[in-house]
Tab-separated table of C-alpha atoms and ligand atoms in Angstrom:
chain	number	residue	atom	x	y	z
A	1	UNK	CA	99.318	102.192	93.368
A	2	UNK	CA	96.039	99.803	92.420
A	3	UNK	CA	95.995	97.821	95.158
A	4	UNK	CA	93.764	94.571	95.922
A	5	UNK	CA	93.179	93.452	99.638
A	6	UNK	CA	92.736	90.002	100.064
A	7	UNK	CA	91.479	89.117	103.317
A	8	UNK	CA	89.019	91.849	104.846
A	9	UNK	CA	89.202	91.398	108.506
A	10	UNK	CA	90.952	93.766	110.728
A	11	UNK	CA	94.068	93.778	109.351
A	12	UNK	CA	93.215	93.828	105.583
A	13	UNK	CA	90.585	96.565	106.344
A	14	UNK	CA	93.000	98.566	108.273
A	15	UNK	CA	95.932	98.287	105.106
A	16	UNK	CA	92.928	98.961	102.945
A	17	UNK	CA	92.604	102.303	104.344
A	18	UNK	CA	95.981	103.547	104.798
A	19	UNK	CA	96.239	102.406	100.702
A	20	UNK	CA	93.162	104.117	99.818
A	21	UNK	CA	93.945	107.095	101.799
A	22	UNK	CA	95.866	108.455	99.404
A	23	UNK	CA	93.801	108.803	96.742
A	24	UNK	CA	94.333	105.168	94.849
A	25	UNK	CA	92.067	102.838	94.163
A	26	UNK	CA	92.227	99.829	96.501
A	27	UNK	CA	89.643	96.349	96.028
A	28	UNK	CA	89.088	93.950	99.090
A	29	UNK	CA	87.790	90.694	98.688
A	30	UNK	CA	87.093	87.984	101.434
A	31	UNK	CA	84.935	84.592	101.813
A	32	UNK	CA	82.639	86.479	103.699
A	33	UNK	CA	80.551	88.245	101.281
A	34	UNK	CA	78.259	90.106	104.078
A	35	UNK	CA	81.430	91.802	105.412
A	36	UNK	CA	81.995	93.054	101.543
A	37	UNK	CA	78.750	94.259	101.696
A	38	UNK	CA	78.858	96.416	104.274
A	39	UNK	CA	82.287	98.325	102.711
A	40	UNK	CA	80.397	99.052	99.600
A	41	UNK	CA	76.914	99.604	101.327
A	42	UNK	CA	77.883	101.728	104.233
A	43	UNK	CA	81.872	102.693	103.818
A	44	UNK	CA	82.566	100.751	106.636
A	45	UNK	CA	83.959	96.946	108.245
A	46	UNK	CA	81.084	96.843	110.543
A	47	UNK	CA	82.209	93.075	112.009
A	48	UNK	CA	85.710	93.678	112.481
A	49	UNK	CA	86.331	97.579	112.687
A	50	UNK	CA	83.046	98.905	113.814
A	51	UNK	CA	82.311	103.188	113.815
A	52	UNK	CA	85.365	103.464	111.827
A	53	UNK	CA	84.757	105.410	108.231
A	54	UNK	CA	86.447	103.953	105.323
A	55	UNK	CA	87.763	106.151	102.221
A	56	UNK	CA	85.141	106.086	99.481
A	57	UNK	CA	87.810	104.503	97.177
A	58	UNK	CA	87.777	101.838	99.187
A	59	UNK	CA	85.427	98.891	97.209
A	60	UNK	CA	84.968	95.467	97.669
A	61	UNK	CA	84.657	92.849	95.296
A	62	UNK	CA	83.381	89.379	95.639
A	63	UNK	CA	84.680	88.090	92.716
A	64	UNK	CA	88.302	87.074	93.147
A	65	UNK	CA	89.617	87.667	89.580
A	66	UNK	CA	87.601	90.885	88.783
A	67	UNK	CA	89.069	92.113	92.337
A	68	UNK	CA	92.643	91.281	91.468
A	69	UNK	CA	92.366	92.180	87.704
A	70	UNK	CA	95.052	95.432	87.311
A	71	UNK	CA	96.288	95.359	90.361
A	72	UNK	CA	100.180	95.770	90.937
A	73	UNK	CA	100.090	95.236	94.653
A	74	UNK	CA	98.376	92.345	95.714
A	75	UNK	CA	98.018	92.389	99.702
A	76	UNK	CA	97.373	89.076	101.667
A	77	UNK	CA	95.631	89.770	105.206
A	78	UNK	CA	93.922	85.868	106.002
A	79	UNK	CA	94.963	83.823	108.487
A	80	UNK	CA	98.008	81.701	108.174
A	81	UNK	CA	96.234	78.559	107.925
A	82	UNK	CA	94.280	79.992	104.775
A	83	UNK	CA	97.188	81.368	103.024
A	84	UNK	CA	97.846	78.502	100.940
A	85	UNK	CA	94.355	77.924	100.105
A	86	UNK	CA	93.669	81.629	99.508
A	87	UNK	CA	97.289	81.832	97.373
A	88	UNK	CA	96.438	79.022	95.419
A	89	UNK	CA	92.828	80.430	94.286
A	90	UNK	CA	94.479	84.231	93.646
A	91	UNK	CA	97.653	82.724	91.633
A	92	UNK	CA	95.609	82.213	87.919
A	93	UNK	CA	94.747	86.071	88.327
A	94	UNK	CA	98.344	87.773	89.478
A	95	UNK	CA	99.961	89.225	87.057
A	96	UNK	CA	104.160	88.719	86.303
A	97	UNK	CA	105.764	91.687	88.345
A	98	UNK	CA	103.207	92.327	90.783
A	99	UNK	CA	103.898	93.108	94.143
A	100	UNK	CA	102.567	90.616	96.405
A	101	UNK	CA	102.782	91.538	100.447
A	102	UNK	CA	101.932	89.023	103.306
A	103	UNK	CA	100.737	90.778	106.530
A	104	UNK	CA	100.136	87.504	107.583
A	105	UNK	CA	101.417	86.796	111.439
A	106	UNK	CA	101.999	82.710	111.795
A	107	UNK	CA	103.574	79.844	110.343
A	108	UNK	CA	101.885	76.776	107.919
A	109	UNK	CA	101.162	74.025	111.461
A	110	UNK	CA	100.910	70.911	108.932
A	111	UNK	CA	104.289	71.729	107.173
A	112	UNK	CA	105.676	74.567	109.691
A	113	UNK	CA	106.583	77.022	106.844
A	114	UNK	CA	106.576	80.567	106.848
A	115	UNK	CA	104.459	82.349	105.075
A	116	UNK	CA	107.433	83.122	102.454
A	117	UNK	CA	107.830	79.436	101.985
A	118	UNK	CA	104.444	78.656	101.379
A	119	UNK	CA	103.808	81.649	99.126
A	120	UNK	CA	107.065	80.273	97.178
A	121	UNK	CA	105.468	77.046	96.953
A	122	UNK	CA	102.440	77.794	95.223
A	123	UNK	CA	103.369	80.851	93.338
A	124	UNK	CA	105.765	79.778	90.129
A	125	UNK	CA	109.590	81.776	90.614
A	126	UNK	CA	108.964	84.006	88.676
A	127	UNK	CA	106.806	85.918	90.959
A	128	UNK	CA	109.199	85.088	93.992
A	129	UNK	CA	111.857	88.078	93.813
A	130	UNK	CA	108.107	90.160	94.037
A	131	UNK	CA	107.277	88.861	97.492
A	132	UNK	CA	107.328	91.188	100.513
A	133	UNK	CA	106.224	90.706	104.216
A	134	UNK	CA	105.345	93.655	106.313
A	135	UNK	CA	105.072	93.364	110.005
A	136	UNK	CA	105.588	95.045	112.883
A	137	UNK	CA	104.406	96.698	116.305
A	138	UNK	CA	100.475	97.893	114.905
A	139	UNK	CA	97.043	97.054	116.243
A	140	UNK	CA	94.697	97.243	113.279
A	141	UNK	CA	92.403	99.778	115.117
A	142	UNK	CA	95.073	102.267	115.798
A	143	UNK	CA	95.757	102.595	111.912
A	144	UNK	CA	92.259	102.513	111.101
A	145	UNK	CA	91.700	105.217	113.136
A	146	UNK	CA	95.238	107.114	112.078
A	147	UNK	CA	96.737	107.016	114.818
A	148	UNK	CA	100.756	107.021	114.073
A	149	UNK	CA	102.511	103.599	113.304
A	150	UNK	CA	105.784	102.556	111.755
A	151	UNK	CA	106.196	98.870	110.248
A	152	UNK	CA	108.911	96.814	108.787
A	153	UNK	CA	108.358	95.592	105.126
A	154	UNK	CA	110.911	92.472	104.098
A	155	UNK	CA	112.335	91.432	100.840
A	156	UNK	CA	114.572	89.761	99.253
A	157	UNK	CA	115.217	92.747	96.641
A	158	UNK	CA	115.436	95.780	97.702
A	159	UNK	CA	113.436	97.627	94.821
A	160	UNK	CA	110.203	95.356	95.929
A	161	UNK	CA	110.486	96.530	99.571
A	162	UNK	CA	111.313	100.248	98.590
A	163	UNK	CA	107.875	99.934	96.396
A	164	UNK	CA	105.948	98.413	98.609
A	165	UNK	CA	107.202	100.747	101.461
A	166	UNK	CA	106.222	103.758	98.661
A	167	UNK	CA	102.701	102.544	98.393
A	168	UNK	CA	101.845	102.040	102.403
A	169	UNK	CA	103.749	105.174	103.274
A	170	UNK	CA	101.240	107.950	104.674
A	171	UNK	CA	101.427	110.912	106.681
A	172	UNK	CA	100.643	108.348	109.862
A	173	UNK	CA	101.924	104.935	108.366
A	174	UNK	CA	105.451	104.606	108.288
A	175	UNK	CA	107.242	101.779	106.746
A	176	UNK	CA	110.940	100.664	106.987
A	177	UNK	CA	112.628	98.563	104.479
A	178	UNK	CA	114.960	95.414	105.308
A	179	UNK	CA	116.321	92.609	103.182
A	180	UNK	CA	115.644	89.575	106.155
A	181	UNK	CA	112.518	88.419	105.438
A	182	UNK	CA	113.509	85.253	108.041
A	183	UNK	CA	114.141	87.836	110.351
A	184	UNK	CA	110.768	89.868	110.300
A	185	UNK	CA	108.817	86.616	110.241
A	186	UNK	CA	110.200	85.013	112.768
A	187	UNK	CA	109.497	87.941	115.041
A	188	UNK	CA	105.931	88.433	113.681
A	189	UNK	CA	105.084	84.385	114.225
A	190	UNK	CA	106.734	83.662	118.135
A	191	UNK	CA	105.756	87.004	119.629
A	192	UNK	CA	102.121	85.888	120.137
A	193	UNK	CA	103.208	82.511	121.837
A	194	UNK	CA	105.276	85.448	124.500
A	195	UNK	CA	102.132	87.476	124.462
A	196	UNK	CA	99.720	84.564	126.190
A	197	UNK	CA	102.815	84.402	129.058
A	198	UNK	CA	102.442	87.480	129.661
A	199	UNK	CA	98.738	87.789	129.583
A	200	UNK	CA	98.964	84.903	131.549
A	201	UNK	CA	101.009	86.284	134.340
A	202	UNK	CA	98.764	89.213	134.308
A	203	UNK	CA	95.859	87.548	134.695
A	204	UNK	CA	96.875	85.517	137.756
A	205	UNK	CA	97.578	88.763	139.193
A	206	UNK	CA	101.364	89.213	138.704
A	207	UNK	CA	102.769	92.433	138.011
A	208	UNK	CA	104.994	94.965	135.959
A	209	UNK	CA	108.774	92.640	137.291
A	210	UNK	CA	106.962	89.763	135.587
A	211	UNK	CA	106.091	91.260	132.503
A	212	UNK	CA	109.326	92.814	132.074
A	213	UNK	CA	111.129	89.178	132.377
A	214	UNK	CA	108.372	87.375	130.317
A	215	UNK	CA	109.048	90.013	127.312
A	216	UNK	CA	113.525	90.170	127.513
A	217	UNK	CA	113.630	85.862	128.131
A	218	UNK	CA	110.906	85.835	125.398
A	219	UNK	CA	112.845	88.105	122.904
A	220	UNK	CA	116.355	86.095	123.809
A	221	UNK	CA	114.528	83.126	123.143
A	222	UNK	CA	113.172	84.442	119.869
A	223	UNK	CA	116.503	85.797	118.900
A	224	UNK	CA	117.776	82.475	119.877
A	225	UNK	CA	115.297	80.999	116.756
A	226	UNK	CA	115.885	83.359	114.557
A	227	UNK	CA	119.961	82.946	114.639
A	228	UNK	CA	118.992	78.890	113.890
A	229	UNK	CA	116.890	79.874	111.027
A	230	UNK	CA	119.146	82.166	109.714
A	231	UNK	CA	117.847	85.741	110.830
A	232	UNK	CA	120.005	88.662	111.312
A	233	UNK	CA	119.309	89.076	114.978
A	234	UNK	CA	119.489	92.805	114.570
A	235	UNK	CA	115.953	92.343	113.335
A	236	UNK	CA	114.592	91.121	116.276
A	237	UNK	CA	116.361	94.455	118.026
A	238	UNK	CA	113.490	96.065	115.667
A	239	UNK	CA	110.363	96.694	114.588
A	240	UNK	CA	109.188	93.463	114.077
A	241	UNK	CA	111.339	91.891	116.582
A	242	UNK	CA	110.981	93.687	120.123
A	243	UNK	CA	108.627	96.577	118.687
A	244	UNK	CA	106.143	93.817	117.930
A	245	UNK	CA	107.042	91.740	121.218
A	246	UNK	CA	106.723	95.183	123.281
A	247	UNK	CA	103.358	95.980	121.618
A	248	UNK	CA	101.553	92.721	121.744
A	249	UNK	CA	103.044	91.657	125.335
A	250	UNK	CA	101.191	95.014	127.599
A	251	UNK	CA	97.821	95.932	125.997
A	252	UNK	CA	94.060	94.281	126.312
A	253	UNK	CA	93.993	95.383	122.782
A	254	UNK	CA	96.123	91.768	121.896
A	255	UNK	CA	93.943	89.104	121.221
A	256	UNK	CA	96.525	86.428	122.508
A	257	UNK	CA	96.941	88.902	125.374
A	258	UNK	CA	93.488	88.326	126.018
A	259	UNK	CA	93.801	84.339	125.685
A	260	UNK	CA	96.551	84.359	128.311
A	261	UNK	CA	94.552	87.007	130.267
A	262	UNK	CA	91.549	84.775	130.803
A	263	UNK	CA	93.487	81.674	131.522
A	264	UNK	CA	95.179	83.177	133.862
A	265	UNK	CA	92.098	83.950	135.605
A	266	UNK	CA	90.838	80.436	135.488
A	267	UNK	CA	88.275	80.409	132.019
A	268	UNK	CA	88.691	77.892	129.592
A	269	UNK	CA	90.082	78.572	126.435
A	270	UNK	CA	86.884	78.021	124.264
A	271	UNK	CA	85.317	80.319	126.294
A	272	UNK	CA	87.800	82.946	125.607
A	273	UNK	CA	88.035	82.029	122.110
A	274	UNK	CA	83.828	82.512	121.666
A	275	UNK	CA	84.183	86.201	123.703
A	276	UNK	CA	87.290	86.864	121.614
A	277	UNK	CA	85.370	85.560	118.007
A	278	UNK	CA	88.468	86.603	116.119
A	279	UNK	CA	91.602	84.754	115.168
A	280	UNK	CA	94.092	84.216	118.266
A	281	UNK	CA	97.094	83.447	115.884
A	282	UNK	CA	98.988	82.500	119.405
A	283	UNK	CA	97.241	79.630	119.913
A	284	UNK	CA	98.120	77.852	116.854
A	285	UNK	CA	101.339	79.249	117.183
A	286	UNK	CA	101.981	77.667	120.031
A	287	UNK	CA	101.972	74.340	118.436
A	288	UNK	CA	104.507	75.473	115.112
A	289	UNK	CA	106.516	77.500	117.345
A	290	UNK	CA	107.255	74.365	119.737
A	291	UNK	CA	107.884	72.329	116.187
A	292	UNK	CA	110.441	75.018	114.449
A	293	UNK	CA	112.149	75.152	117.766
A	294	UNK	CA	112.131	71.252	117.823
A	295	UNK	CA	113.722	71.677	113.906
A	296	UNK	CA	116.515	73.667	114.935
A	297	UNK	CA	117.379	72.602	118.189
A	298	UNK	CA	116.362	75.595	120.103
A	299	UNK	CA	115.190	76.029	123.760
A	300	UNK	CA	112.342	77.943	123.892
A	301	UNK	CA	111.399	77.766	127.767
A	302	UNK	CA	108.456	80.000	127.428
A	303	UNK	CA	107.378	79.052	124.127
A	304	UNK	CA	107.005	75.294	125.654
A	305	UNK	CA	105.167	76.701	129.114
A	306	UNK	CA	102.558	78.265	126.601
A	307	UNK	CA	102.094	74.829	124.576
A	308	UNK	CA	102.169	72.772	127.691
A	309	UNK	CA	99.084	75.436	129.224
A	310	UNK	CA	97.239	75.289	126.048
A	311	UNK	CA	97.555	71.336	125.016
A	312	UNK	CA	99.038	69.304	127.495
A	313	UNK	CA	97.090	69.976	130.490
A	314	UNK	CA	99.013	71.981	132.952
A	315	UNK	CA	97.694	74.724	135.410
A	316	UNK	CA	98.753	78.493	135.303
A	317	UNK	CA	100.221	78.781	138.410
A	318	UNK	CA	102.157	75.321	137.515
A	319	UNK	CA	103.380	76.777	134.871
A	320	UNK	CA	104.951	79.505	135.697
A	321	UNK	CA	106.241	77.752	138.529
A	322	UNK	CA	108.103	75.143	136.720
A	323	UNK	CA	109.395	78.591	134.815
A	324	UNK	CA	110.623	79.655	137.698
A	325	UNK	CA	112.392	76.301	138.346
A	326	UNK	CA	114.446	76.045	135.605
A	327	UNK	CA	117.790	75.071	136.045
A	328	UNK	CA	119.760	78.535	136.772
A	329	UNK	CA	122.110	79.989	134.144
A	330	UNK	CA	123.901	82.948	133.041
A	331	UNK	CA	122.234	85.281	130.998
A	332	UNK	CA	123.621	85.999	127.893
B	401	NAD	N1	94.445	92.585	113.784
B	401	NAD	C1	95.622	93.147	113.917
B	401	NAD	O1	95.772	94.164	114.640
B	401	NAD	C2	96.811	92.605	113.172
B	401	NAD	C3	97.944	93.396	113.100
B	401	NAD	C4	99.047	92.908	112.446
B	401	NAD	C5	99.005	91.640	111.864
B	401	NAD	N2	97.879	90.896	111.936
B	401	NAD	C6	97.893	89.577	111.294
B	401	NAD	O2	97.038	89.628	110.165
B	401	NAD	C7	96.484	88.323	109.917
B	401	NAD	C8	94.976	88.444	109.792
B	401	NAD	O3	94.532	88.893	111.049
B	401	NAD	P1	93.205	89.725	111.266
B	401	NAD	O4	93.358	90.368	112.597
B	401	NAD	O5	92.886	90.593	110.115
B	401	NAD	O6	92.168	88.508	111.359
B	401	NAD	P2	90.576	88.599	111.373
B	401	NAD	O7	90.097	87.421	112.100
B	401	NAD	O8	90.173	89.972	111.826
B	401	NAD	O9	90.197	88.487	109.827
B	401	NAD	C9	90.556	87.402	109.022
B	401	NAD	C10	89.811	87.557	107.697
B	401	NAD	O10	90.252	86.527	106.832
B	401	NAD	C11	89.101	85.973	106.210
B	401	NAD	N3	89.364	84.597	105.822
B	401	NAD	C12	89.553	83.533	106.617
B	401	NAD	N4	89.743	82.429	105.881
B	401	NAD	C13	89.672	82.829	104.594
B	401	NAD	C14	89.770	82.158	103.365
B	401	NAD	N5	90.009	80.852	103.306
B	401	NAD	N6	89.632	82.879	102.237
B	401	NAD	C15	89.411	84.208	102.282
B	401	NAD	N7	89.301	84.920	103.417
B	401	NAD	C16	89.437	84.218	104.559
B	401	NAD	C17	87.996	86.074	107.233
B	401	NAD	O11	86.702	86.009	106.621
B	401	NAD	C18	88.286	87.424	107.840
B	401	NAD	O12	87.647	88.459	107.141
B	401	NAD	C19	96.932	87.445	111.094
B	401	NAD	O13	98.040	86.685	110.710
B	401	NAD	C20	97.346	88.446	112.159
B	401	NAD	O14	98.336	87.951	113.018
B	401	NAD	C21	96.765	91.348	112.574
């Protein structure tokens, strides 16, 4: 399928490449026009996915209408707080029927809408039953370099997410298909907030009995979100509920693992932002997370800890302490 990437960091390089590995011909385009560069000039994402070869029908474009001109798949890969910015510059040039996928992890912190809800905002209904949301447990590096990976892609009919699952599928890159888009974002936009926890407890020097609670009271109180907004809570059983949590939660290779890492051992977080010089989607998320739960009328213990390490001033071990302190209850 002619694909268009918009959005060539890590993720949007990585997609890129499973597209383009099968033979089609796939555009990227991005703000940054050195990174573009580089893919044309030297087959390769030098910034974000260093020493990894890209397929030669990989291009970039910096012009965003030539780039999205006869595409049917139209792939968003920014940040959350660009989407709306980025969707509202690519609408004039997306054609009626094609696909358009968010692989886009957060949630809009001005208005706290998904990324469905802002992508139905600015894109007129017509293009709306074409929207699909892929997420799931994957490191961009790992499908850069092949490495076997299965992903959830979400939407509302099931014809879009059986296409869009068509196009990503490769001999490594497996995509399932679901119908609860809620579901898989909700799961893709809280499990960073759980992954800084758990960083965070790592970093102080906790071990495997605190990770293990940190990731089952973070995916009941995900589960607990999801239900208010209207997820299937089978969802968060999957791919890009727990698989994602799982994932994120245990490796160095999670940026927001990383965040909560470093805090844990006492840096500050613009330090650990500068080392990290990628997006942290947790730390923003922190902030919506804290608001949707606020919507709904959720508890979200862990989520708040996170927020109240990040922007209200408390200490690590405080944290966790007044985590530990909760008022006891049963579990279920
Ligand atoms: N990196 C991963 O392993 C991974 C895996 C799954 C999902 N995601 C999600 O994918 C999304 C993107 O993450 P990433 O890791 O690729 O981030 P990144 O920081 O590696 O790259 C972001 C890219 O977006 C571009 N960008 C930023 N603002 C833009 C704008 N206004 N217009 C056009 N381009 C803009 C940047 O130039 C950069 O190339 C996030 O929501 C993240 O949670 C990432």
């Amino acid at each position: 399928m002619r694909a268009t990437v918009i959005g060539a960091g890590s993720w949007g390089t990585a997609l890129g490449s499973v597209l383009a590995s099968k033979g089609d011909e796939v555009t990227m385009w991005d703000i940054d026009a050195e990174t573009l560069a580089t893919i044309n000039d030297q087959h390769e994402n030098s910034r974000y996915l260093p020493d990894i070869p890209l397929p030669e029908t990989l291009r970039a474009d910096a012009d965003l209408g030539s780039a999205i001109e006869g595409s049917e798949l139209v792939v968003l890969a920014v940040p959350s707080q660009a989407m709306r910015q980025v969707a509202e510059q690519a609408r004039d040039f997306v054609e009626p029927g094609t696909y358009i996928c968010s692989v886009t992890k957060g949630v809009e912190i001005d208005t706290l809408m998904m990324m469905s809800e802002v992508l139905e905002d600015v894109f007129p209904v017509s293009h709306h039953p074409y929207l699909a949301f892929l997420s799931g447990p994957s490191f961009a590096v790992e499908v850069a370099q092949g490495h076997p990976t299965a992903v959830t892609i979400a939407a509302q009919w099931n014809r879009v997410a059986k296409a869009v699952q068509q196009a990503f599928h490769t001999s490594f890159f497996r995509p399932y298909t679901s119908n609860d888009v809620v579901g898989v974002e909700i799961g893709g936009c809280t499990k960073n907030v759980v992954a800084i926890a758990t960083g965070l407890a790592d970093g102080i020097g906790f071990d495997a009995n605190a990770r293990a609670a940190l990731v089952t009271r973070g995916l009941a109180e995900i589960t607990r979100l999801g239900i208010a907004k209207g997820a299937n809570p089978l969802t968060l059983s999957g791919l890009a509920g727990i698989g994602d949590l799982m994932l994120t939660c245990t490796s160095v290779k999670s940026r927001n693992y990383r965040v909560g890492y470093g805090l844990g051992q006492g840096k500050e977080l613009d330090e650990i932002q500068a080392e990290l010089g990628q997006v942290a989607e947790g730390v923003l998320n922190a902030k919506s997370v804290r608001g949707l739960a606020a919507q709904v009328g959720v508890e979200m213990p862990i989520s708040d800890a996170v927020h109240a390490l990040l922007y209200e001033g408390m200490s690590a071990p405080d944290v966790l302490q007044a985590l530990m302190g909760r008022d006891l209850k049963s579990e279920i």
